[in-house]
mmCIF file of C-alpha atoms in Angstrom:
data_model
loop_
_atom_site.group_PDB
_atom_site.id
_atom_site.type_symbol
_atom_site.label_atom_id
_atom_site.label_comp_id
_atom_site.label_asym_id
_atom_site.label_seq_id
_atom_site.Cartn_x
_atom_site.Cartn_y
_atom_site.Cartn_z
ATOM 1 C CA MET D 19 57.103 31.617 -35.142
ATOM 2 C CA THR D 20 58.055 35.236 -35.704
ATOM 3 C CA GLU D 21 60.021 34.328 -38.810
ATOM 4 C CA LEU D 22 56.752 34.030 -40.741
ATOM 5 C CA CYS D 23 55.172 37.325 -39.821
ATOM 6 C CA GLY D 24 57.444 39.563 -37.804
ATOM 7 C CA CYS D 25 54.918 39.859 -34.962
ATOM 8 C CA ASP D 26 56.146 39.819 -31.394
ATOM 9 C CA SER D 27 54.227 36.697 -30.372
ATOM 10 C CA THR D 28 56.234 34.036 -28.572
ATOM 11 C CA GLN D 29 53.216 31.770 -28.203
ATOM 12 C CA GLU D 30 53.595 28.465 -30.038
ATOM 13 C CA PRO D 31 50.716 27.571 -32.360
ATOM 14 C CA SER D 32 48.360 25.033 -30.853
ATOM 15 C CA GLY D 33 44.668 25.320 -31.603
ATOM 16 C CA GLY D 34 44.546 28.837 -32.948
ATOM 17 C CA CYS D 35 46.477 30.729 -35.573
ATOM 18 C CA ILE D 36 49.093 28.561 -37.290
ATOM 19 C CA VAL D 37 51.379 31.598 -37.528
ATOM 20 C CA CYS D 38 51.367 32.798 -33.907
ATOM 21 C CA GLY D 39 48.936 30.641 -31.927
ATOM 22 C CA ALA D 40 46.517 33.482 -31.118
ATOM 23 C CA SER D 41 42.784 32.790 -30.928
ATOM 24 C CA LEU D 42 40.783 32.978 -34.132
ATOM 25 C CA ARG D 43 38.117 35.625 -34.769
ATOM 26 C CA TYR D 44 35.161 34.983 -37.058
ATOM 27 C CA HIS D 45 33.569 38.021 -38.710
ATOM 28 C CA LEU D 46 30.016 38.326 -39.994
ATOM 29 C CA LYS D 47 31.186 40.165 -43.095
ATOM 30 C CA GLY D 48 33.877 38.599 -45.275
ATOM 31 C CA GLU D 49 36.801 40.714 -46.380
ATOM 32 C CA VAL D 50 39.824 40.209 -48.599
ATOM 33 C CA HIS D 51 42.954 39.494 -46.554
ATOM 34 C CA VAL D 52 46.546 38.812 -47.535
ATOM 35 C CA CYS D 53 47.973 35.430 -46.558
ATOM 36 C CA ALA D 54 50.687 35.834 -43.901
ATOM 37 C CA VAL D 55 52.630 32.956 -45.483
ATOM 38 C CA CYS D 56 52.504 33.398 -49.282
ATOM 39 C CA GLY D 57 50.988 36.854 -49.816
ATOM 40 C CA LYS D 58 47.965 35.600 -51.792
ATOM 41 C CA GLU D 59 44.755 37.588 -51.450
ATOM 42 C CA GLN D 60 41.615 35.668 -50.523
ATOM 43 C CA ARG D 61 38.171 36.570 -49.190
ATOM 44 C CA THR D 62 37.695 35.262 -45.664
ATOM 45 C CA HIS D 63 35.641 35.586 -42.518
ATOM 46 C CA VAL D 64 38.502 34.416 -40.280
ATOM 47 C CA GLU D 65 41.666 35.985 -38.936
ATOM 48 C CA CYS D 66 43.529 35.666 -35.658
ATOM 49 C CA GLU D 67 43.526 38.257 -32.904
ATOM 50 C CA ALA D 68 46.915 39.474 -34.183
ATOM 51 C CA GLY D 69 45.437 39.982 -37.675
ATOM 52 C CA HIS D 70 47.034 36.972 -39.395
ATOM 53 C CA PHE D 71 45.232 35.121 -42.133
ATOM 54 C CA VAL D 72 46.491 31.939 -43.804
ATOM 55 C CA CYS D 73 45.016 30.995 -47.199
ATOM 56 C CA ASP D 74 43.567 27.562 -47.879
ATOM 57 C CA GLY D 75 46.552 26.527 -50.023
ATOM 58 C CA CYS D 76 49.069 27.264 -47.279
ATOM 59 C CA HIS D 77 46.801 25.764 -44.639
ATOM 60 C CA THR D 78 46.678 22.454 -46.510
ATOM 61 C CA ALA D 79 50.329 22.413 -47.610
ATOM 62 C CA GLY D 80 51.875 19.042 -46.901
ATOM 63 C CA PHE D 81 48.589 17.162 -47.133
ATOM 64 C CA GLU D 82 50.088 14.820 -49.721
ATOM 65 C CA ALA D 83 52.080 13.186 -46.892
ATOM 66 C CA VAL D 84 48.813 12.528 -45.057
ATOM 67 C CA VAL D 85 47.339 10.892 -48.158
ATOM 68 C CA ALA D 86 50.472 8.737 -48.484
ATOM 69 C CA ALA D 87 50.124 7.663 -44.846
ATOM 70 C CA LEU D 88 46.479 6.770 -45.428
ATOM 71 C CA ARG D 89 47.400 4.744 -48.522
ATOM 72 C CA ALA D 90 50.001 2.825 -46.502
ATOM 73 C CA SER D 91 47.664 2.161 -43.576
ATOM 74 C CA ASN D 92 45.713 -1.050 -43.095
ATOM 75 C CA GLU D 93 43.560 0.417 -40.291
ATOM 76 C CA CYS D 94 39.815 -0.220 -40.659
ATOM 77 C CA ASP D 95 38.644 1.990 -37.785
ATOM 78 C CA PRO D 96 38.044 5.572 -38.995
ATOM 79 C CA MET D 97 38.412 7.013 -35.474
ATOM 80 C CA ALA D 98 41.774 5.291 -34.990
ATOM 81 C CA LEU D 99 42.859 6.641 -38.390
ATOM 82 C CA PHE D 100 41.709 10.133 -37.438
ATOM 83 C CA GLU D 101 43.588 10.044 -34.140
ATOM 84 C CA ARG D 102 46.750 8.973 -35.957
ATOM 85 C CA MET D 103 46.387 11.558 -38.745
ATOM 86 C CA ALA D 104 45.485 14.357 -36.296
ATOM 87 C CA GLU D 105 49.032 14.056 -34.927
ATOM 88 C CA HIS D 106 50.527 14.781 -38.366
ATOM 89 C CA SER D 107 52.160 18.193 -38.705
ATOM 90 C CA ALA D 108 49.996 19.005 -41.756
ATOM 91 C CA ILE D 109 46.808 18.745 -39.678
ATOM 92 C CA HIS D 110 45.876 21.710 -37.499
ATOM 93 C CA LEU D 111 43.061 21.888 -34.967
ATOM 94 C CA HIS D 112 41.206 24.490 -37.066
ATOM 95 C CA GLY D 113 41.390 24.695 -40.832
ATOM 96 C CA PRO D 114 40.207 23.519 -44.221
ATOM 97 C CA GLU D 115 42.424 20.428 -44.060
ATOM 98 C CA HIS D 116 39.560 18.732 -42.169
ATOM 99 C CA HIS D 117 37.333 19.226 -45.209
ATOM 100 C CA VAL D 118 39.794 16.989 -47.071
ATOM 101 C CA LEU D 119 40.855 14.728 -44.202
ATOM 102 C CA THR D 120 37.366 13.455 -43.404
ATOM 103 C CA PRO D 121 36.564 11.889 -46.795
ATOM 104 C CA CYS D 122 40.103 10.533 -47.147
ATOM 105 C CA ILE D 123 39.951 8.794 -43.766
ATOM 106 C CA LEU D 124 36.538 7.330 -44.532
ATOM 107 C CA LEU D 125 37.765 6.094 -47.920
ATOM 108 C CA ALA D 126 40.878 4.502 -46.453
ATOM 109 C CA ALA D 127 38.971 2.786 -43.629
ATOM 110 C CA TYR D 128 36.294 1.534 -46.045
ATOM 111 C CA HIS D 129 38.937 0.239 -48.458
ATOM 112 C CA ASN D 130 40.923 -1.412 -45.662
ATOM 113 C CA ALA D 131 37.769 -3.122 -44.367
ATOM 114 C CA GLY D 132 37.286 -4.755 -47.773
ATOM 115 C CA GLY D 133 35.040 -2.161 -49.373
ATOM 116 C CA LYS D 134 35.076 -2.216 -53.143
ATOM 117 C CA VAL D 135 36.632 1.089 -54.123
ATOM 118 C CA ASP D 136 39.449 2.045 -56.459
ATOM 119 C CA ILE D 137 41.457 3.803 -53.764
ATOM 120 C CA GLU D 138 44.027 5.135 -56.254
ATOM 121 C CA GLN D 139 41.258 6.965 -58.107
ATOM 122 C CA ALA D 140 39.049 7.859 -55.151
ATOM 123 C CA LEU D 141 41.637 9.455 -52.831
ATOM 124 C CA PRO D 142 42.813 12.110 -55.323
ATOM 125 C CA GLU D 143 39.185 12.830 -56.208
ATOM 126 C CA ALA D 144 38.303 13.245 -52.521
ATOM 127 C CA VAL D 145 41.272 15.620 -52.086
ATOM 128 C CA ARG D 146 40.164 17.667 -55.096
ATOM 129 C CA ARG D 147 36.566 17.901 -53.916
ATOM 130 C CA GLY D 148 37.484 18.550 -50.277
ATOM 131 C CA ARG D 149 39.759 21.422 -51.253
ATOM 132 C CA GLU D 150 36.769 23.103 -52.913
ATOM 133 C CA VAL D 151 35.117 23.458 -49.481
ATOM 134 C CA SER D 152 36.622 26.790 -48.476
ATOM 135 C CA GLY D 153 38.291 27.567 -45.190
ATOM 136 C CA GLY D 154 36.189 29.581 -42.782
ATOM 137 C CA LEU D 155 33.013 27.915 -44.033
ATOM 138 C CA CYS D 156 32.384 26.511 -40.574
ATOM 139 C CA GLY D 157 32.271 29.940 -38.962
ATOM 140 C CA GLU D 158 30.414 31.511 -41.867
ATOM 141 C CA TRP D 159 27.712 28.882 -42.372
ATOM 142 C CA GLY D 160 27.567 27.414 -38.876
ATOM 143 C CA VAL D 161 28.215 23.904 -40.165
ATOM 144 C CA CYS D 162 31.612 22.262 -40.244
ATOM 145 C CA GLY D 163 33.073 21.642 -43.682
ATOM 146 C CA ALA D 164 34.141 18.207 -42.429
ATOM 147 C CA ALA D 165 30.434 17.300 -42.552
ATOM 148 C CA ALA D 166 30.547 17.984 -46.293
ATOM 149 C CA GLY D 167 33.522 15.614 -46.353
ATOM 150 C CA VAL D 168 31.232 12.795 -45.245
ATOM 151 C CA GLY D 169 29.220 13.289 -48.452
ATOM 152 C CA ILE D 170 32.370 13.730 -50.526
ATOM 153 C CA MET D 171 33.493 10.209 -49.577
ATOM 154 C CA PRO D 172 30.849 8.215 -51.493
ATOM 155 C CA ALA D 173 30.764 10.771 -54.298
ATOM 156 C CA SER D 174 34.504 10.213 -54.770
ATOM 157 C CA CYS D 175 33.965 6.457 -55.017
ATOM 158 C CA TRP D 176 31.528 6.858 -57.882
ATOM 159 C CA ALA D 177 33.250 9.699 -59.678
ATOM 160 C CA ARG D 178 34.820 9.205 -63.052
ATOM 161 C CA PRO D 179 38.457 10.299 -63.258
ATOM 162 C CA ARG D 180 38.904 13.772 -64.745
#
């Protein structure tokens, strides 16, 4: 993974930093950091032990493929959908993608179980709303942003297209 950052880590990313795999550190005071992938500056409370920070946009890159997989699925069990989507390369153990993934999974499962929802309107709305729940919120507020995703699901069903 050294091609992204030039650090000397040989550890493969697993549940920590998506650049080098190091453990994440949560700080009480937020600071502006530069994304190790794209160079964008963003205020955050999270960095890895090697000092890497990855912005929300880079962390959720590739999520469109997850949405496509959810659209194509006929699975009604949200846990089965989560287990399948958690294996996707765009989904990391820690990160703001869970703020988006949670409402999308719930929408897909509800739709597949016969729930009356315009899935073509609701999924993009859930993605938009979920992406507004910033990365690092879990460590900063002490509540996982995926919990907000549970509320985003029904709100996305009733939302009018923008």
